[in-house]
């Protein structure tokens, strides 16, 4: 199978907000609000090609056929904890979406993803799953989360992040060539601790003020 597509979201609002988030002096509150706003904008992009069907409705003046989203229902799947930063923005656009929570932490030595929580709707095989995590760094968490979703039946997965490292994209594409990626930027590289450079630091810590 050929490598999954990487969709770079170059919309000026997304790029502007990302620059504000990178600034080391951005407050916790400001960082969290921006992540939420970008979540909404990325949701708009990742759902751009959802199929429509024509349905019969009646306006106050006339009956007509009008487009409505057809096909599979959406599930949003944030990787805890930073992925939750996108969730409210996405749910604002698709309030009826279900939510799957995926708890993974990164072992600081091995940088491998360790599962500690998974709770998802039972009908994942009938749903389009939007997997989300702001940072695609080593790709270990994203790969593990996509594998968990597939084990639980998901067959149609899209991955949304804010920032990606080339190493993370290559890793993710090699393990999940069927899962397309949406990102606002691809940065230069990872440092020895698996952080994206220039990046924006630890997204979870910056969202919740834990450092
Ligand atoms: N996770 C983060 O929060 N930041 C990085 O740069 C890499 C992984």
Short mmCIF file of C-alpha atoms and ligand atoms in Angstrom, two decimals:
data_model
loop_
_atom_site.label_atom_id
_atom_site.label_comp_id
_atom_site.label_asym_id
_atom_site.label_seq_id
_atom_site.Cartn_x
_atom_site.Cartn_y
_atom_site.Cartn_z
CA UNK A 1 0.00 0.00 0.00
CA UNK A 2 1.33 3.50 -0.75
CA UNK A 3 2.05 5.95 2.08
CA UNK A 4 -0.85 7.76 3.68
CA UNK A 5 -1.49 11.30 2.48
CA UNK A 6 -0.24 14.24 4.53
CA UNK A 7 -2.56 17.25 4.25
CA UNK A 8 -0.88 20.50 5.23
CA UNK A 9 -3.48 22.98 6.48
CA UNK A 10 -2.11 26.30 5.27
CA UNK A 11 -5.15 28.44 6.09
CA UNK A 12 -3.92 31.86 7.33
CA UNK A 13 -6.03 31.69 10.50
CA UNK A 14 -4.48 28.34 11.43
CA UNK A 15 -0.95 29.53 10.66
CA UNK A 16 -1.45 32.76 12.63
CA UNK A 17 -2.84 30.98 15.67
CA UNK A 18 -0.06 28.38 15.56
CA UNK A 19 2.54 31.16 15.64
CA UNK A 20 0.83 32.65 18.71
CA UNK A 21 0.94 29.23 20.38
CA UNK A 22 4.65 28.72 19.70
CA UNK A 23 5.53 31.90 21.59
CA UNK A 24 7.07 30.88 24.91
CA UNK A 25 5.35 33.80 26.66
CA UNK A 26 1.81 32.71 25.69
CA UNK A 27 -0.24 32.17 28.87
CA UNK A 28 -1.74 28.79 29.76
CA UNK A 29 -5.20 30.25 29.19
CA UNK A 30 -4.21 31.70 25.82
CA UNK A 31 -2.52 28.48 24.72
CA UNK A 32 -5.59 26.40 25.60
CA UNK A 33 -7.99 28.79 23.88
CA UNK A 34 -5.90 28.80 20.71
CA UNK A 35 -5.67 25.01 20.64
CA UNK A 36 -9.44 24.85 20.94
CA UNK A 37 -9.90 27.36 18.11
CA UNK A 38 -7.43 25.52 15.87
CA UNK A 39 -9.27 22.28 16.70
CA UNK A 40 -12.38 23.81 15.19
CA UNK A 41 -10.53 24.93 12.06
CA UNK A 42 -8.82 21.55 11.62
CA UNK A 43 -12.19 19.83 12.05
CA UNK A 44 -13.47 21.92 9.14
CA UNK A 45 -10.57 20.66 6.99
CA UNK A 46 -10.65 17.00 8.00
CA UNK A 47 -14.39 16.78 7.26
CA UNK A 48 -14.13 18.62 3.93
CA UNK A 49 -14.78 15.52 1.80
CA UNK A 50 -17.56 13.90 3.83
CA UNK A 51 -20.20 12.62 1.43
CA UNK A 52 -23.50 14.44 1.07
CA UNK A 53 -26.92 13.12 0.12
CA UNK A 54 -29.92 15.03 -1.14
CA UNK A 55 -32.95 14.93 1.15
CA UNK A 56 -36.46 16.30 0.78
CA UNK A 57 -37.29 19.19 3.10
CA UNK A 58 -39.85 21.97 3.19
CA UNK A 59 -38.82 25.57 3.60
CA UNK A 60 -41.53 27.98 4.80
CA UNK A 61 -42.12 28.74 1.10
CA UNK A 62 -41.52 25.55 -0.94
CA UNK A 63 -40.51 21.90 -0.80
CA UNK A 64 -36.95 21.32 -2.05
CA UNK A 65 -34.12 18.80 -2.18
CA UNK A 66 -31.17 19.91 -0.03
CA UNK A 67 -27.76 18.39 0.87
CA UNK A 68 -27.16 16.64 4.21
CA UNK A 69 -24.14 14.72 5.44
CA UNK A 70 -24.55 11.06 4.54
CA UNK A 71 -22.71 7.91 5.40
CA UNK A 72 -20.83 6.96 8.50
CA UNK A 73 -21.16 8.81 11.78
CA UNK A 74 -18.15 10.52 13.35
CA UNK A 75 -16.19 9.55 16.42
CA UNK A 76 -13.57 11.90 17.84
CA UNK A 77 -10.69 10.07 19.50
CA UNK A 78 -8.34 12.32 21.49
CA UNK A 79 -5.12 10.79 22.82
CA UNK A 80 -4.96 11.79 26.50
CA UNK A 81 -4.07 14.23 27.63
CA UNK A 82 -3.05 16.82 25.03
CA UNK A 83 -5.51 15.54 22.40
CA UNK A 84 -8.35 16.75 24.62
CA UNK A 85 -7.27 20.29 23.72
CA UNK A 86 -8.84 19.86 20.27
CA UNK A 87 -12.02 18.23 21.47
CA UNK A 88 -14.32 21.11 22.44
CA UNK A 89 -13.56 22.94 19.20
CA UNK A 90 -14.37 19.86 17.16
CA UNK A 91 -17.53 19.10 19.16
CA UNK A 92 -18.68 22.68 18.61
CA UNK A 93 -18.83 21.88 14.88
CA UNK A 94 -20.13 18.30 15.17
CA UNK A 95 -22.08 18.17 18.45
CA UNK A 96 -23.53 14.73 17.72
CA UNK A 97 -20.14 13.03 17.36
CA UNK A 98 -19.24 10.28 19.81
CA UNK A 99 -15.96 10.41 21.75
CA UNK A 100 -13.39 7.66 22.29
CA UNK A 101 -10.76 8.39 24.96
CA UNK A 102 -7.34 6.82 24.48
CA UNK A 103 -4.99 7.01 27.47
CA UNK A 104 -1.34 6.66 26.52
CA UNK A 105 1.72 8.03 28.23
CA UNK A 106 5.21 8.25 26.88
CA UNK A 107 7.80 6.29 28.82
CA UNK A 108 10.51 8.95 29.34
CA UNK A 109 13.36 6.47 28.81
CA UNK A 110 12.19 4.36 25.89
CA UNK A 111 9.80 7.02 24.48
CA UNK A 112 7.41 4.11 23.82
CA UNK A 113 3.66 4.63 24.27
CA UNK A 114 2.14 2.80 27.25
CA UNK A 115 -1.67 2.25 27.32
CA UNK A 116 -3.50 3.03 30.57
CA UNK A 117 -7.08 3.73 29.42
CA UNK A 118 -9.32 3.00 26.44
CA UNK A 119 -13.04 3.66 26.20
CA UNK A 120 -14.79 3.89 22.84
CA UNK A 121 -18.25 3.43 21.29
CA UNK A 122 -18.89 -0.24 20.52
CA UNK A 123 -19.70 0.33 16.84
CA UNK A 124 -16.33 1.72 15.73
CA UNK A 125 -16.45 -0.36 12.55
CA UNK A 126 -19.43 1.70 11.34
CA UNK A 127 -17.83 5.06 12.10
CA UNK A 128 -15.30 7.48 10.70
CA UNK A 129 -12.80 7.98 13.52
CA UNK A 130 -10.91 11.25 13.82
CA UNK A 131 -7.84 10.44 15.94
CA UNK A 132 -6.26 13.56 17.43
CA UNK A 133 -3.09 14.60 19.22
CA UNK A 134 -1.47 18.04 18.83
CA UNK A 135 2.08 16.68 18.44
CA UNK A 136 3.18 13.95 16.00
CA UNK A 137 6.74 13.59 17.33
CA UNK A 138 8.25 10.08 17.33
CA UNK A 139 4.90 8.74 16.12
CA UNK A 140 4.87 6.09 18.87
CA UNK A 141 1.63 7.29 20.51
CA UNK A 142 -0.17 7.92 17.23
CA UNK A 143 0.85 4.46 15.92
CA UNK A 144 -0.22 2.74 19.15
CA UNK A 145 -3.55 4.64 19.22
CA UNK A 146 -4.35 3.80 15.59
CA UNK A 147 -3.51 0.13 16.27
CA UNK A 148 -5.79 0.10 19.34
CA UNK A 149 -8.64 1.60 17.33
CA UNK A 150 -8.15 -0.98 14.57
CA UNK A 151 -8.09 -3.81 17.14
CA UNK A 152 -11.48 -2.52 18.38
CA UNK A 153 -12.86 -2.57 14.84
CA UNK A 154 -12.16 0.87 13.34
CA UNK A 155 -11.52 0.70 9.61
CA UNK A 156 -11.85 4.34 8.57
CA UNK A 157 -9.42 6.50 10.58
CA UNK A 158 -8.05 10.00 9.96
CA UNK A 159 -5.29 11.51 12.12
CA UNK A 160 -5.25 15.22 13.01
CA UNK A 161 -2.34 17.01 14.65
CA UNK A 162 -1.08 20.56 15.00
CA UNK A 163 2.63 19.98 14.48
CA UNK A 164 4.51 17.03 13.01
CA UNK A 165 8.17 16.02 12.84
CA UNK A 166 9.42 14.36 9.64
CA UNK A 167 10.46 11.34 11.74
CA UNK A 168 6.93 10.99 13.15
CA UNK A 169 5.31 11.22 9.75
CA UNK A 170 7.64 8.55 8.32
CA UNK A 171 6.99 6.24 11.28
CA UNK A 172 3.22 6.72 11.12
CA UNK A 173 3.08 6.24 7.36
CA UNK A 174 5.12 3.03 7.60
CA UNK A 175 2.75 1.50 10.21
CA UNK A 176 -0.55 2.99 9.07
CA UNK A 177 -0.38 3.71 5.34
CA UNK A 178 -4.18 3.63 5.23
CA UNK A 179 -4.60 6.55 7.68
CA UNK A 180 -4.33 10.05 6.17
CA UNK A 181 -2.80 12.84 8.27
CA UNK A 182 -3.81 16.51 8.65
CA UNK A 183 -1.29 18.90 10.21
CA UNK A 184 -0.79 22.67 10.37
CA UNK A 185 3.02 22.41 10.03
CA UNK A 186 5.91 20.01 9.58
CA UNK A 187 8.86 21.20 11.67
CA UNK A 188 12.60 20.45 11.30
CA UNK A 189 13.39 17.46 13.50
CA UNK A 190 13.25 15.83 16.94
CA UNK A 191 15.73 16.45 19.75
CA UNK A 192 17.23 13.60 21.84
CA UNK A 193 14.22 13.65 24.17
CA UNK A 194 11.72 13.25 21.35
CA UNK A 195 10.60 16.89 21.35
CA UNK A 196 9.81 18.64 18.08
CA UNK A 197 12.19 21.45 17.05
CA UNK A 198 11.49 24.32 16.89
CA UNK A 199 8.06 23.10 18.05
CA UNK A 200 6.17 24.67 20.92
CA UNK A 201 7.37 22.66 23.92
CA UNK A 202 5.25 20.14 25.81
CA UNK A 203 1.68 20.69 24.62
CA UNK A 204 0.09 18.99 27.67
CA UNK A 205 2.12 21.04 30.13
CA UNK A 206 1.43 24.26 28.28
CA UNK A 207 -2.33 23.52 28.11
CA UNK A 208 -2.70 22.68 31.76
CA UNK A 209 0.08 24.76 33.32
CA UNK A 210 1.78 21.71 34.83
CA UNK A 211 5.33 22.93 34.45
N1 LIG B 1 4.94 16.05 22.80
C1 LIG B 1 4.90 17.39 23.04
O1 LIG B 1 4.03 17.85 23.78
N2 LIG B 1 5.81 18.18 22.45
C2 LIG B 1 6.77 17.71 21.63
O2 LIG B 1 7.55 18.50 21.11
C3 LIG B 1 6.80 16.33 21.39
C4 LIG B 1 5.87 15.52 21.99
#
